Amino acid sequence: MIKKVLVANRGEIAVRVMRSCREMGILTVAVFSDADRKSMHVRYADEAYHIGPSPSVQSYLNIEKIIEVAKKSGADAIHPGYGFLSENERFAQRCQDEGIIFIGPSPYAISAMGDKITARKHMLKAGVPVVPGTEDKVTSDEEAIKIIQDIGVPVMIKASAGGGGKGMRLVRREDEIIPALRAARSEAATAFGDDAVYIEKYIDSPHHIEFQILADRHGHTIHLFERECSVQRRHQKVIEETPSPAITSEKQRRKMGEAAVRLMKAAGYINAGTVEFIMDPVGNFYFIEVNKRIQVEHPITEMVTGIDIVEEQLRIAYGEPMRYRQKDVKPKGWAMECRINAENPDRGFMPAPGRITFYYPPSAKDVRVDSHIYTGYEVPPDYDSLIAKLIVKGEDRQECIRRMRQALSEFIVEGIPTTTDFCQEVLGHVAFVRGTYNTSFVEDILGY
């Protein structure tokens, strides 16, 4: 089995990965920037190494420095977490070249599924429905105008590389095409170093539903059922739940799960990944993208299935056959996750870094908190504003909502603004309680 894992990440996901490693008797190595010298993941690891200044391009995105630390510390594997280098083909290849186990998919799979245009072609080949749109990168303004006129507005312009809502622009009128195209290209170039974009027909009022996949090197690919991710703000997920209240029949659930598995098998995908779909108001579903890593929202799947996804990642990466088959996965209950961000909702969700003067997380049956903060911790301005994930489980959806609202009321962070009250507002709205919300809920219904 793997003996020592370097976690090439920070914050709550670094702590989360290290926790599973500890339970498996695996030693851990942390890396940290100037801003993270006092971060919890540095304290939690067996060893910790400084890798550079606060800007991520000089630290957490510095491939050669991370490889250097892995070799120096004797780590035989690297877990990339999510974000940063988790979907970087070159990083996965460097690990492979150095004889270090990359706990994720192969460089080929990252490349094939990382470019959304290439991924769309894989979907079509696998018989997975995709949203009508371009099959190649858009190369000029004139081409974009013609394509959009042929498809018809509204359309979504999307970055071919990356994810997380970056490089996406909605076009509802033809006079918005050129400004939206240029804005999407500029943002994509800044975020991913690639300004390539493509165009899809915009599906109005959809649900965003994803299926968690596990696949090993022995021909076994399974799904761990779905997560509903439609509570979003500017294409960033805010609250997730499982199962999805929008999937009202087991036939539909089975059809989507089988499509996700079929796709990953066709791509030769290994390790953990997520297939994302949008579903229109009448139940038609279409492929969006593959996330080639563990997801922020993976804990809700763990809560209802009892499967430690990080542990399975480690075992699969080492070459072991998966311990589960599809028939073994039987979700029980309902789970939700609220992302607690250091942001000020009253000021347009502006990031709110600063010192936490008091922190007290809730503790109760079926309540889980994944976090890296503590009283006295200084939230840096350099990275994502996520400071904690609050996860709860209930016997059914109603109990889950009640338990989440209680846990939110007991979640205390003083010194900086957070999104806890915003999450309470979402959970208290009649559309959320009824499960009738969709991806436009936060903007159109709550008015944020």
Short mmCIF file of N, CA and C in Angstrom, two decimals, residues 37-141:
data_model
loop_
_atom_site.label_atom_id
_atom_site.label_comp_id
_atom_site.label_asym_id
_atom_site.label_seq_id
_atom_site.Cartn_x
_atom_site.Cartn_y
_atom_site.Cartn_z
N ARG A 37 1.41 29.64 6.58
CA ARG A 37 2.35 29.11 7.58
C ARG A 37 1.64 28.57 8.83
N LYS A 38 0.52 29.20 9.20
CA LYS A 38 -0.19 28.80 10.41
C LYS A 38 -1.50 28.07 10.10
N SER A 39 -1.63 27.60 8.89
CA SER A 39 -2.86 26.90 8.50
C SER A 39 -2.95 25.53 9.18
N MET A 40 -4.16 25.06 9.36
CA MET A 40 -4.40 23.79 10.05
C MET A 40 -3.77 22.61 9.33
N HIS A 41 -3.76 22.63 8.00
CA HIS A 41 -3.20 21.47 7.29
C HIS A 41 -1.71 21.33 7.54
N VAL A 42 -1.04 22.43 7.83
CA VAL A 42 0.40 22.39 8.15
C VAL A 42 0.61 21.72 9.51
N ARG A 43 -0.25 22.04 10.45
CA ARG A 43 -0.16 21.44 11.79
C ARG A 43 -0.57 19.97 11.79
N TYR A 44 -1.50 19.64 10.94
CA TYR A 44 -2.11 18.30 10.96
C TYR A 44 -1.19 17.25 10.32
N ALA A 45 -0.37 17.65 9.36
CA ALA A 45 0.46 16.70 8.62
C ALA A 45 1.62 16.18 9.47
N ASP A 46 2.18 15.06 9.04
CA ASP A 46 3.36 14.51 9.71
C ASP A 46 4.61 15.33 9.39
N GLU A 47 4.66 15.89 8.19
CA GLU A 47 5.76 16.76 7.77
C GLU A 47 5.18 17.92 6.99
N ALA A 48 5.88 19.06 6.99
CA ALA A 48 5.40 20.22 6.23
C ALA A 48 6.59 20.96 5.62
N TYR A 49 6.42 21.43 4.38
CA TYR A 49 7.49 22.11 3.66
C TYR A 49 6.97 23.39 3.02
N HIS A 50 7.74 24.45 3.19
CA HIS A 50 7.43 25.73 2.57
C HIS A 50 7.76 25.66 1.08
N ILE A 51 6.84 26.15 0.23
CA ILE A 51 7.07 26.04 -1.22
C ILE A 51 7.05 27.38 -1.95
N GLY A 52 6.89 28.50 -1.22
CA GLY A 52 6.97 29.76 -1.94
C GLY A 52 6.10 30.86 -1.40
N PRO A 53 6.09 32.00 -2.08
CA PRO A 53 5.28 33.16 -1.68
C PRO A 53 3.78 32.86 -1.76
N SER A 54 2.98 33.81 -1.29
CA SER A 54 1.53 33.62 -1.21
C SER A 54 0.83 33.40 -2.56
N PRO A 55 1.18 34.15 -3.61
CA PRO A 55 0.50 33.93 -4.89
C PRO A 55 0.58 32.46 -5.32
N SER A 56 -0.55 31.88 -5.69
CA SER A 56 -0.59 30.45 -5.99
C SER A 56 0.31 30.06 -7.15
N VAL A 57 0.50 30.97 -8.10
CA VAL A 57 1.36 30.65 -9.24
C VAL A 57 2.80 30.42 -8.80
N GLN A 58 3.18 30.97 -7.65
CA GLN A 58 4.53 30.80 -7.12
C GLN A 58 4.61 29.73 -6.03
N SER A 59 3.50 29.09 -5.73
CA SER A 59 3.50 28.09 -4.67
C SER A 59 2.67 26.87 -5.06
N TYR A 60 1.36 26.92 -4.87
CA TYR A 60 0.53 25.73 -5.10
C TYR A 60 0.41 25.34 -6.57
N LEU A 61 0.79 26.21 -7.47
CA LEU A 61 0.81 25.89 -8.90
C LEU A 61 2.22 25.65 -9.43
N ASN A 62 3.19 25.64 -8.52
CA ASN A 62 4.58 25.44 -8.92
C ASN A 62 4.90 23.94 -8.99
N ILE A 63 4.74 23.38 -10.15
CA ILE A 63 4.89 21.93 -10.33
C ILE A 63 6.27 21.44 -9.90
N GLU A 64 7.30 22.09 -10.36
CA GLU A 64 8.66 21.61 -10.08
C GLU A 64 8.98 21.66 -8.59
N LYS A 65 8.50 22.68 -7.91
CA LYS A 65 8.74 22.78 -6.46
C LYS A 65 8.03 21.66 -5.71
N ILE A 66 6.81 21.37 -6.10
CA ILE A 66 6.06 20.30 -5.43
C ILE A 66 6.71 18.94 -5.69
N ILE A 67 7.14 18.70 -6.91
CA ILE A 67 7.84 17.45 -7.22
C ILE A 67 9.12 17.35 -6.41
N GLU A 68 9.82 18.46 -6.28
CA GLU A 68 11.06 18.50 -5.50
C GLU A 68 10.80 18.12 -4.04
N VAL A 69 9.73 18.64 -3.46
CA VAL A 69 9.39 18.32 -2.07
C VAL A 69 8.98 16.85 -1.95
N ALA A 70 8.24 16.35 -2.91
CA ALA A 70 7.83 14.93 -2.87
C ALA A 70 9.06 14.02 -2.83
N LYS A 71 10.04 14.33 -3.65
CA LYS A 71 11.25 13.51 -3.69
C LYS A 71 12.07 13.67 -2.41
N LYS A 72 12.16 14.90 -1.94
CA LYS A 72 12.92 15.17 -0.72
C LYS A 72 12.31 14.48 0.49
N SER A 73 10.99 14.47 0.57
CA SER A 73 10.30 13.89 1.74
C SER A 73 10.13 12.38 1.63
N GLY A 74 10.37 11.84 0.44
CA GLY A 74 10.19 10.41 0.25
C GLY A 74 8.74 10.00 0.04
N ALA A 75 7.89 10.95 -0.35
CA ALA A 75 6.49 10.63 -0.63
C ALA A 75 6.40 9.76 -1.88
N ASP A 76 5.65 8.68 -1.78
CA ASP A 76 5.51 7.83 -2.96
C ASP A 76 4.23 8.12 -3.73
N ALA A 77 3.43 9.09 -3.24
CA ALA A 77 2.19 9.45 -3.93
C ALA A 77 1.85 10.91 -3.66
N ILE A 78 1.10 11.50 -4.59
CA ILE A 78 0.62 12.88 -4.42
C ILE A 78 -0.88 12.91 -4.64
N HIS A 79 -1.59 13.51 -3.68
CA HIS A 79 -3.03 13.75 -3.84
C HIS A 79 -3.20 15.25 -4.12
N PRO A 80 -3.83 15.61 -5.26
CA PRO A 80 -3.93 17.02 -5.61
C PRO A 80 -5.14 17.74 -5.05
N GLY A 81 -6.08 17.02 -4.38
CA GLY A 81 -7.29 17.67 -3.88
C GLY A 81 -8.15 18.15 -5.02
N TYR A 82 -8.72 19.36 -4.88
CA TYR A 82 -9.46 19.98 -5.99
C TYR A 82 -8.87 21.37 -6.24
N GLY A 83 -9.12 21.90 -7.43
CA GLY A 83 -8.52 23.18 -7.78
C GLY A 83 -7.03 23.04 -8.01
N PHE A 84 -6.32 24.17 -8.08
CA PHE A 84 -4.87 24.20 -8.28
C PHE A 84 -4.45 23.23 -9.40
N LEU A 85 -3.66 22.18 -9.06
CA LEU A 85 -3.10 21.30 -10.08
C LEU A 85 -3.89 20.00 -10.26
N SER A 86 -5.09 19.93 -9.67
CA SER A 86 -5.82 18.66 -9.65
C SER A 86 -6.22 18.17 -11.04
N GLU A 87 -6.37 19.08 -12.00
CA GLU A 87 -6.75 18.68 -13.35
C GLU A 87 -5.71 19.12 -14.37
N ASN A 88 -4.46 19.14 -13.92
CA ASN A 88 -3.37 19.58 -14.78
C ASN A 88 -2.66 18.36 -15.38
N GLU A 89 -2.79 18.21 -16.66
CA GLU A 89 -2.21 17.05 -17.36
C GLU A 89 -0.70 17.00 -17.18
N ARG A 90 -0.06 18.16 -17.26
CA ARG A 90 1.40 18.21 -17.15
C ARG A 90 1.88 17.76 -15.78
N PHE A 91 1.13 18.12 -14.73
CA PHE A 91 1.48 17.72 -13.37
C PHE A 91 1.35 16.21 -13.21
N ALA A 92 0.26 15.66 -13.71
CA ALA A 92 0.06 14.21 -13.63
C ALA A 92 1.17 13.48 -14.38
N GLN A 93 1.59 14.03 -15.52
CA GLN A 93 2.65 13.42 -16.31
C GLN A 93 3.99 13.50 -15.59
N ARG A 94 4.27 14.63 -14.95
CA ARG A 94 5.52 14.78 -14.20
C ARG A 94 5.59 13.76 -13.06
N CYS A 95 4.47 13.57 -12.38
CA CYS A 95 4.44 12.56 -11.31
C CYS A 95 4.76 11.19 -11.89
N GLN A 96 4.13 10.87 -12.99
CA GLN A 96 4.36 9.57 -13.63
C GLN A 96 5.82 9.42 -14.05
N ASP A 97 6.39 10.46 -14.61
CA ASP A 97 7.78 10.41 -15.06
C ASP A 97 8.76 10.20 -13.90
N GLU A 98 8.39 10.73 -12.72
CA GLU A 98 9.25 10.62 -11.54
C GLU A 98 8.97 9.37 -10.72
N GLY A 99 8.05 8.54 -11.18
CA GLY A 99 7.71 7.32 -10.44
C GLY A 99 6.90 7.59 -9.20
N ILE A 100 6.19 8.70 -9.18
CA ILE A 100 5.33 9.07 -8.05
C ILE A 100 3.88 8.79 -8.45
N ILE A 101 3.15 8.13 -7.57
CA ILE A 101 1.75 7.81 -7.86
C ILE A 101 0.91 9.08 -7.81
N PHE A 102 0.21 9.38 -8.90
CA PHE A 102 -0.71 10.51 -8.93
C PHE A 102 -2.09 9.99 -8.57
N ILE A 103 -2.66 10.49 -7.49
CA ILE A 103 -3.94 9.98 -7.01
C ILE A 103 -5.05 10.70 -7.75
N GLY A 104 -5.30 10.21 -8.95
CA GLY A 104 -6.28 10.79 -9.85
C GLY A 104 -6.20 10.06 -11.18
N PRO A 105 -6.86 10.59 -12.20
CA PRO A 105 -6.85 9.93 -13.51
C PRO A 105 -5.52 10.07 -14.22
N SER A 106 -5.38 9.37 -15.33
CA SER A 106 -4.15 9.40 -16.11
C SER A 106 -4.01 10.74 -16.83
N PRO A 107 -2.78 11.09 -17.22
CA PRO A 107 -2.60 12.31 -18.02
C PRO A 107 -3.47 12.32 -19.27
N TYR A 108 -3.62 11.14 -19.90
CA TYR A 108 -4.45 11.06 -21.11
C TYR A 108 -5.91 11.39 -20.80
N ALA A 109 -6.43 10.83 -19.71
CA ALA A 109 -7.84 11.08 -19.36
C ALA A 109 -8.05 12.55 -19.00
N ILE A 110 -7.09 13.14 -18.30
CA ILE A 110 -7.20 14.55 -17.95
C ILE A 110 -7.24 15.40 -19.21
N SER A 111 -6.40 15.05 -20.17
CA SER A 111 -6.37 15.78 -21.43
C SER A 111 -7.65 15.59 -22.22
N ALA A 112 -8.09 14.34 -22.33
CA ALA A 112 -9.27 14.03 -23.14
C ALA A 112 -10.54 14.64 -22.56
N MET A 113 -10.64 14.61 -21.23
CA MET A 113 -11.85 15.13 -20.59
C MET A 113 -11.72 16.58 -20.15
N GLY A 114 -10.48 17.10 -20.16
CA GLY A 114 -10.25 18.46 -19.69
C GLY A 114 -10.69 19.50 -20.69
N ASP A 115 -10.48 19.22 -21.96
CA ASP A 115 -10.94 20.12 -23.00
C ASP A 115 -12.41 19.79 -23.27
N LYS A 116 -13.29 20.72 -23.00
CA LYS A 116 -14.72 20.42 -23.06
C LYS A 116 -15.19 20.10 -24.48
N ILE A 117 -14.52 20.66 -25.46
CA ILE A 117 -14.89 20.35 -26.84
C ILE A 117 -14.57 18.89 -27.16
N THR A 118 -13.37 18.45 -26.74
CA THR A 118 -13.00 17.04 -26.94
C THR A 118 -13.93 16.14 -26.14
N ALA A 119 -14.26 16.57 -24.92
CA ALA A 119 -15.16 15.77 -24.08
C ALA A 119 -16.52 15.62 -24.73
N ARG A 120 -17.02 16.69 -25.34
CA ARG A 120 -18.33 16.61 -26.04
C ARG A 120 -18.28 15.54 -27.13
N LYS A 121 -17.16 15.46 -27.83
CA LYS A 121 -17.04 14.47 -28.89
C LYS A 121 -17.05 13.05 -28.31
N HIS A 122 -16.41 12.87 -27.14
CA HIS A 122 -16.44 11.57 -26.46
C HIS A 122 -17.88 11.22 -26.07
N MET A 123 -18.63 12.22 -25.62
CA MET A 123 -20.01 11.98 -25.20
C MET A 123 -20.87 11.49 -26.36
N LEU A 124 -20.73 12.19 -27.48
CA LEU A 124 -21.50 11.81 -28.66
C LEU A 124 -21.17 10.39 -29.10
N LYS A 125 -19.88 10.05 -29.02
CA LYS A 125 -19.45 8.70 -29.40
C LYS A 125 -20.01 7.65 -28.46
N ALA A 126 -20.14 8.02 -27.17
CA ALA A 126 -20.65 7.08 -26.16
C ALA A 126 -22.17 7.05 -26.11
N GLY A 127 -22.82 7.88 -26.93
CA GLY A 127 -24.28 7.91 -26.94
C GLY A 127 -24.88 8.68 -25.78
N VAL A 128 -24.10 9.59 -25.20
CA VAL A 128 -24.59 10.42 -24.09
C VAL A 128 -25.10 11.73 -24.67
N PRO A 129 -26.33 12.13 -24.34
CA PRO A 129 -26.88 13.36 -24.92
C PRO A 129 -26.12 14.61 -24.50
N VAL A 130 -25.88 15.51 -25.45
CA VAL A 130 -25.19 16.77 -25.18
C VAL A 130 -26.07 17.93 -25.62
N VAL A 131 -25.84 19.08 -25.02
CA VAL A 131 -26.58 20.28 -25.40
C VAL A 131 -26.17 20.67 -26.82
N PRO A 132 -27.13 21.03 -27.68
CA PRO A 132 -26.77 21.47 -29.04
C PRO A 132 -25.77 22.62 -29.00
N GLY A 133 -24.74 22.55 -29.85
CA GLY A 133 -23.73 23.60 -29.86
C GLY A 133 -22.62 23.28 -30.82
N THR A 134 -21.52 24.02 -30.71
CA THR A 134 -20.39 23.85 -31.62
C THR A 134 -19.59 22.60 -31.29
N GLU A 135 -18.99 22.02 -32.31
CA GLU A 135 -18.15 20.84 -32.11
C GLU A 135 -16.67 21.19 -32.12
N ASP A 136 -16.38 22.45 -32.45
CA ASP A 136 -14.98 22.91 -32.48
C ASP A 136 -14.88 24.28 -31.83
N LYS A 137 -13.65 24.71 -31.55
CA LYS A 137 -13.43 26.01 -30.94
C LYS A 137 -13.87 27.12 -31.89
N VAL A 138 -14.40 28.18 -31.31
CA VAL A 138 -14.80 29.34 -32.09
C VAL A 138 -13.55 30.19 -32.34
N THR A 139 -13.28 30.49 -33.61
CA THR A 139 -12.02 31.14 -33.95
C THR A 139 -12.12 32.62 -34.25
N SER A 140 -13.33 33.15 -34.46
CA SER A 140 -13.45 34.56 -34.78
C SER A 140 -14.81 35.10 -34.34
N ASP A 141 -14.90 36.42 -34.23
CA ASP A 141 -16.16 37.07 -33.88
C ASP A 141 -17.22 36.78 -34.94
#
